[in-house]
Tab-separated table of C-alpha atoms in Angstrom:
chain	number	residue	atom	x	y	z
A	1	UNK	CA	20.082	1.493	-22.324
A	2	UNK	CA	20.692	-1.288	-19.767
A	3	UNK	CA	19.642	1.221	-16.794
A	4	UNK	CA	21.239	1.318	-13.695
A	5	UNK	CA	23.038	-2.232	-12.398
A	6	UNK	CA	23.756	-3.582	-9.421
A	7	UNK	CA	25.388	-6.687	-8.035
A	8	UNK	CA	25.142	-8.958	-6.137
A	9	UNK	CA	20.993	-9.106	-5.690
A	10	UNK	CA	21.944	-10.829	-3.159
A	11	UNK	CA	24.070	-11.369	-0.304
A	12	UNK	CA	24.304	-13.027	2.847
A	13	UNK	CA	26.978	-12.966	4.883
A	14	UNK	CA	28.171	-13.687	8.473
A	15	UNK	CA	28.811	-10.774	11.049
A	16	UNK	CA	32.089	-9.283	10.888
A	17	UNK	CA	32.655	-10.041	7.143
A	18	UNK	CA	33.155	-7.146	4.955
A	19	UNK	CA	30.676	-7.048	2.448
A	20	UNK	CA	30.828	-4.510	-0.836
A	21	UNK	CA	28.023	-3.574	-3.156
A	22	UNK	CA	28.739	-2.824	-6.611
A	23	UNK	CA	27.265	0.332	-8.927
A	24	UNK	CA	27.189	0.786	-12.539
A	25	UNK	CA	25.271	4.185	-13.283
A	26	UNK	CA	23.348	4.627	-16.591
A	27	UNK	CA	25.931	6.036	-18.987
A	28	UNK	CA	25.755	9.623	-19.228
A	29	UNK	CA	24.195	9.986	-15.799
A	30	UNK	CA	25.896	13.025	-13.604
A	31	UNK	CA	25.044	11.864	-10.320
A	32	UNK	CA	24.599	9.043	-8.233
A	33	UNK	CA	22.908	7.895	-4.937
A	34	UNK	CA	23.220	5.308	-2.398
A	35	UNK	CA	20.219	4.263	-0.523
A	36	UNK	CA	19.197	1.785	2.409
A	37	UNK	CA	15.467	0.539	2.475
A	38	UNK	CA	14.398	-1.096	5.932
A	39	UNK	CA	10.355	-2.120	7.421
A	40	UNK	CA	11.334	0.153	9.783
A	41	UNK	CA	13.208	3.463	8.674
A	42	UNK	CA	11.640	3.617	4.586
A	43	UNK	CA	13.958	4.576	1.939
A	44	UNK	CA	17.171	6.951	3.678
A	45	UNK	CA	19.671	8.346	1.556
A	46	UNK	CA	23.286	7.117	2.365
A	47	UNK	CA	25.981	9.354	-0.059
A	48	UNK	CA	25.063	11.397	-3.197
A	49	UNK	CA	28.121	12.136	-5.416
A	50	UNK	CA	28.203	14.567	-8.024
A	51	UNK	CA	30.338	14.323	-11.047
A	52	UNK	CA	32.373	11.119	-9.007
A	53	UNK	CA	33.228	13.832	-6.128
A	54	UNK	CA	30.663	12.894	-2.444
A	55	UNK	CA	28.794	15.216	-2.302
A	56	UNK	CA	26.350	14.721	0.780
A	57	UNK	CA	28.039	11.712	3.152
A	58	UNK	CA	25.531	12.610	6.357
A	59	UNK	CA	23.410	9.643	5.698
A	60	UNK	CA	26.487	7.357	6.199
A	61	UNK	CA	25.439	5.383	9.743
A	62	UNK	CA	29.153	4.986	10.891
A	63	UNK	CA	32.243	4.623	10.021
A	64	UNK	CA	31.771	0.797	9.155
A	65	UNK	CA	30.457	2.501	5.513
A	66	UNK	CA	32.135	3.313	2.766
A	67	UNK	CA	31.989	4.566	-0.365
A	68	UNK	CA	34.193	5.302	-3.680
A	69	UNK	CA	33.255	6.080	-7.101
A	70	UNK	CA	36.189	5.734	-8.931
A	71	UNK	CA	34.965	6.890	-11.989
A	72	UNK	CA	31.794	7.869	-13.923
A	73	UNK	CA	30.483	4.194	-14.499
A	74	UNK	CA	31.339	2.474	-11.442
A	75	UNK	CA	30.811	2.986	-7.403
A	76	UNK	CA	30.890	1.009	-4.640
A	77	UNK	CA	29.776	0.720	-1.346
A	78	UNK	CA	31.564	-1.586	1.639
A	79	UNK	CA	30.620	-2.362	4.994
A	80	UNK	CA	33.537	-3.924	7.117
A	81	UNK	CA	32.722	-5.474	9.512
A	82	UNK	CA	29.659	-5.700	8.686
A	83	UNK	CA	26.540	-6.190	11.649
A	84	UNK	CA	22.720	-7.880	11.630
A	85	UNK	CA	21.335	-4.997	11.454
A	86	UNK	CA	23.216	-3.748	8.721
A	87	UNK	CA	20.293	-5.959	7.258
A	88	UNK	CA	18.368	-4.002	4.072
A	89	UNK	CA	17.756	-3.195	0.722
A	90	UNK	CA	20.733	-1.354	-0.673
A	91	UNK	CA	19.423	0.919	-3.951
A	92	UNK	CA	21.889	2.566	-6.362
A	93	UNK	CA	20.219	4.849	-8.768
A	94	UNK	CA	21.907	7.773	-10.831
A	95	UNK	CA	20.355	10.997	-12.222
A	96	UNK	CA	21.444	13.201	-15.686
A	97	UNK	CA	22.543	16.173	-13.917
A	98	UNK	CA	22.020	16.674	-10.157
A	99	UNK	CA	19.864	15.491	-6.982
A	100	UNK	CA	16.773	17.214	-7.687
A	101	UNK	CA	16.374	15.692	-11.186
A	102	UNK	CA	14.271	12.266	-11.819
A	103	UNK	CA	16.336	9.160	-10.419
A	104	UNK	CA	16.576	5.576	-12.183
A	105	UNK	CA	16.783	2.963	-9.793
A	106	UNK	CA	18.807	-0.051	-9.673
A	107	UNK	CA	17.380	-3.384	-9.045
A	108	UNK	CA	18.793	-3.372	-5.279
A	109	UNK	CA	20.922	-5.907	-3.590
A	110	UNK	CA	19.476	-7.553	-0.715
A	111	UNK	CA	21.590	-8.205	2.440
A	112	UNK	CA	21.682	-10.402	5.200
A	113	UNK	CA	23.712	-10.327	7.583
A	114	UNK	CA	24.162	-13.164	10.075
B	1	UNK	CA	6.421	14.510	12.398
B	2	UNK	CA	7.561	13.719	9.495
B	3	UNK	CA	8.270	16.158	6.627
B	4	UNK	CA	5.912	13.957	4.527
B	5	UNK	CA	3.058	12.284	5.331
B	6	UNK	CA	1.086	9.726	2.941
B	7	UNK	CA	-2.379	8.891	3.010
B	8	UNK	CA	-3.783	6.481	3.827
B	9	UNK	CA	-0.907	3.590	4.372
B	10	UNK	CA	-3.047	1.239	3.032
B	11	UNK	CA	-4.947	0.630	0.232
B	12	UNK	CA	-7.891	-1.910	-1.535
B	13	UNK	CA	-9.815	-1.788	-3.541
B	14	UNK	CA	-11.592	-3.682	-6.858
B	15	UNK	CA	-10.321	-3.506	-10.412
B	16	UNK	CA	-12.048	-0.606	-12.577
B	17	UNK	CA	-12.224	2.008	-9.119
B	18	UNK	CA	-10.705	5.263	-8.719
B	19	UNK	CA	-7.616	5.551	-6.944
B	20	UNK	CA	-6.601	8.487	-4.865
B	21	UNK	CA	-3.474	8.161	-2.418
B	22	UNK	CA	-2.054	11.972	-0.753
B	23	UNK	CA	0.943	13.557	0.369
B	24	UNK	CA	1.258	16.259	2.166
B	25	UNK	CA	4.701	18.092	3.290
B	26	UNK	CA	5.651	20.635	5.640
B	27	UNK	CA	8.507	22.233	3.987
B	28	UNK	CA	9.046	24.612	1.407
B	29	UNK	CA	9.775	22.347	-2.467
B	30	UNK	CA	11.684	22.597	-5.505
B	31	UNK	CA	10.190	19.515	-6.320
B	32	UNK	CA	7.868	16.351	-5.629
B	33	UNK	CA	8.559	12.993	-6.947
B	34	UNK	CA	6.497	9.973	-7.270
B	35	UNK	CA	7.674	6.534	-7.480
B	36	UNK	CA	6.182	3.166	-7.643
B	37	UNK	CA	8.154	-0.299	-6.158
B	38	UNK	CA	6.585	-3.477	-7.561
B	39	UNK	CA	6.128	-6.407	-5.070
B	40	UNK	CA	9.171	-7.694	-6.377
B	41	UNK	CA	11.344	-4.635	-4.694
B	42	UNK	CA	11.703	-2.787	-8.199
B	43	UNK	CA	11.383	1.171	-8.137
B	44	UNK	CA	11.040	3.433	-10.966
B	45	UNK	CA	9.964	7.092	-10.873
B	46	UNK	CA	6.526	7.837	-12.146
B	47	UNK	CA	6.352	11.928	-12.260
B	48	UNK	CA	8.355	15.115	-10.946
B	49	UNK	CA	6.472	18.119	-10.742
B	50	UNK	CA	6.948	21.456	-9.118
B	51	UNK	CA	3.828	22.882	-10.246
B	52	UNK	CA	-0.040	21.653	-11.864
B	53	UNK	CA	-0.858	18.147	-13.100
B	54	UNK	CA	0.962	15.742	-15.252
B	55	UNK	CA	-1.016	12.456	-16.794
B	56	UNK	CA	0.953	9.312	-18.566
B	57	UNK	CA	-1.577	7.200	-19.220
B	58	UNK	CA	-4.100	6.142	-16.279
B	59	UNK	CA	-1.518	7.990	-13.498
B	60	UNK	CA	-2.236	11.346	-12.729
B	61	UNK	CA	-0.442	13.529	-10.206
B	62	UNK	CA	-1.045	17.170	-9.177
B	63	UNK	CA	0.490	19.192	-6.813
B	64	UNK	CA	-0.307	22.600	-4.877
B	65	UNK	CA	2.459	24.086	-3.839
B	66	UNK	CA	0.415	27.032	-1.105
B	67	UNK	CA	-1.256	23.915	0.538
B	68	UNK	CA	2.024	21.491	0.167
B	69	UNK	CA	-0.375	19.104	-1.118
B	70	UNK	CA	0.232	16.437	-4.191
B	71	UNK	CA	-1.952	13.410	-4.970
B	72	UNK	CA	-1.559	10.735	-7.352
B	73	UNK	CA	-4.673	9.039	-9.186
B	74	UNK	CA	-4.765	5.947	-11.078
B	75	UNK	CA	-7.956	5.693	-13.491
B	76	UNK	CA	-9.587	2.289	-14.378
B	77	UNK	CA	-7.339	0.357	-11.902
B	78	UNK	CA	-5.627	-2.772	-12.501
B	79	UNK	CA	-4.640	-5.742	-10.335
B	80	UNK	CA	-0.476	-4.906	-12.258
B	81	UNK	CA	-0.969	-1.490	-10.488
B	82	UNK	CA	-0.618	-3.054	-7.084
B	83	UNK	CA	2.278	-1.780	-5.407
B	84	UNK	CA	3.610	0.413	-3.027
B	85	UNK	CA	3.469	4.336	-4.027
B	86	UNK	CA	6.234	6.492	-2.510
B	87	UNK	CA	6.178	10.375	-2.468
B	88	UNK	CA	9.010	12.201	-1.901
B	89	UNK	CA	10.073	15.819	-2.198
B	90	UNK	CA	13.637	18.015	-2.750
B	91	UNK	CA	13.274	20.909	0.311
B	92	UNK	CA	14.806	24.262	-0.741
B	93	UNK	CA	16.175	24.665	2.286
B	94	UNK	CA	18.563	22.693	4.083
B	95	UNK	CA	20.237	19.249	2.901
B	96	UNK	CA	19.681	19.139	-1.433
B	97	UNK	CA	18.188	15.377	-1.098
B	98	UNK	CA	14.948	13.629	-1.568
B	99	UNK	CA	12.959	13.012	1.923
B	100	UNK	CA	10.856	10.343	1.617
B	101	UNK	CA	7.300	9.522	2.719
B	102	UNK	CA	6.654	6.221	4.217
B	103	UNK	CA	4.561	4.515	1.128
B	104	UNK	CA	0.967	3.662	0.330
B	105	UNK	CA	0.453	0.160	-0.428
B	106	UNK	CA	-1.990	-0.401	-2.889
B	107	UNK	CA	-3.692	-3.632	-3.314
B	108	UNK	CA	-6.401	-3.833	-6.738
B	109	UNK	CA	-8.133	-7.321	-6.817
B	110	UNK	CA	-10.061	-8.969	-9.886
């Protein structure tokens, strides 16, 4: 199994550009998870979906974020327009059945936002 | 306060020692997870447990769920286990999503 993938790794951008951040679950996988890592604030949790349906949106900063998953092997996440400190590690990681079971990460996409 | 708290932030120490890095919550658990990012940003999950000990190779992890108390040991370290070691557990209450403790940074030198 390829495990989770992500793309870009990496991205810099200029403020006020929309930026989006592609997902591609492991196959089979349930659910799926959006996560921003910053020095500052650790790993948060963004959106969980279940079964392609958003589950748990409340870690969602504002309504510059978005996030579809259009079907079972692809999601996305977009920022427009996006801001420095928008700045992080953006994880994608996916789970068999639901958010309590063991997570496979993706490789992350950095961002930087100018 | 957080809802998890590792110990100590910081770790080093010399290839061959004991390793020992805590976690201790303040919530009621379904679950505790373990996870280990490589310097190069990489994170992969190393054990869930709800309840006793689990061992893959040199990692260990217990938990105790009346004190809300895990550790994670690493026998015969290695320089490869440097890394940073993240706890996190799934409350049973309130929002059904990991809450994360800040990291341990481990650092094994030759």
């Amino acid at each position: 199994d390829a495990g989770v993938i992500q793309s870009p790794r990496h991205e810099v951008t200029e403020m006020g550009q929309e930026v989006t951040l592609r997902c591609k679950p492991i196959s089979g996988h349930n659910s799926l998870f959006w996560y921003r890592q910053t020095m500052m604030r650790g790993l948060e949790l963004l959106i969980y979906f279940n079964n392609n349906v958003p589950i748990d949106d409340s870690g969602m900063p504002e309504d510059r974020f978005s996030a579809k998953m259009p079907n079972a092997s692809f999601s996305t996440l977009k920022i427009q327009p996006s801001e420095p400190r928008d700045s992080a590690v953006y994880f994608c990681a996916s789970s068999r059945l639901a958010a309590l079971d063991e997570q496979f990460f993706g490789p992350g996409t950095r961002l930087t936002v100018l | 306060k957080n809802e998890v708290e590792q110990s100590p932030q910081n770790l080093t120490a010399q290839e061959g020692e004991f390793i020992t890095i805590n976690c201790s919550y303040s919530v009621g658990i379904s679950a505790l997870h373990w996870l280990q990012q490589h310097p190069g940003g990489g994170i992969v999950s190393l054990f869930m447990l709800s309840s006793g000990k689990k061992k893959h190779g040199r990692l260990i992890a217990t938990i105790n769920i009346q004190e809300k108390h895990s550790s994670l040991h690493i026998t015969a370290s290695h320089p490869r286990d440097s890394a940073v070691y993240i706890c996190a557990v799934f409350p049973i209450q309130g929002a059904q999503k990991l809450v994360f403790g800040q990291g341990t940074r481990l650092t094994i030198n030759p």
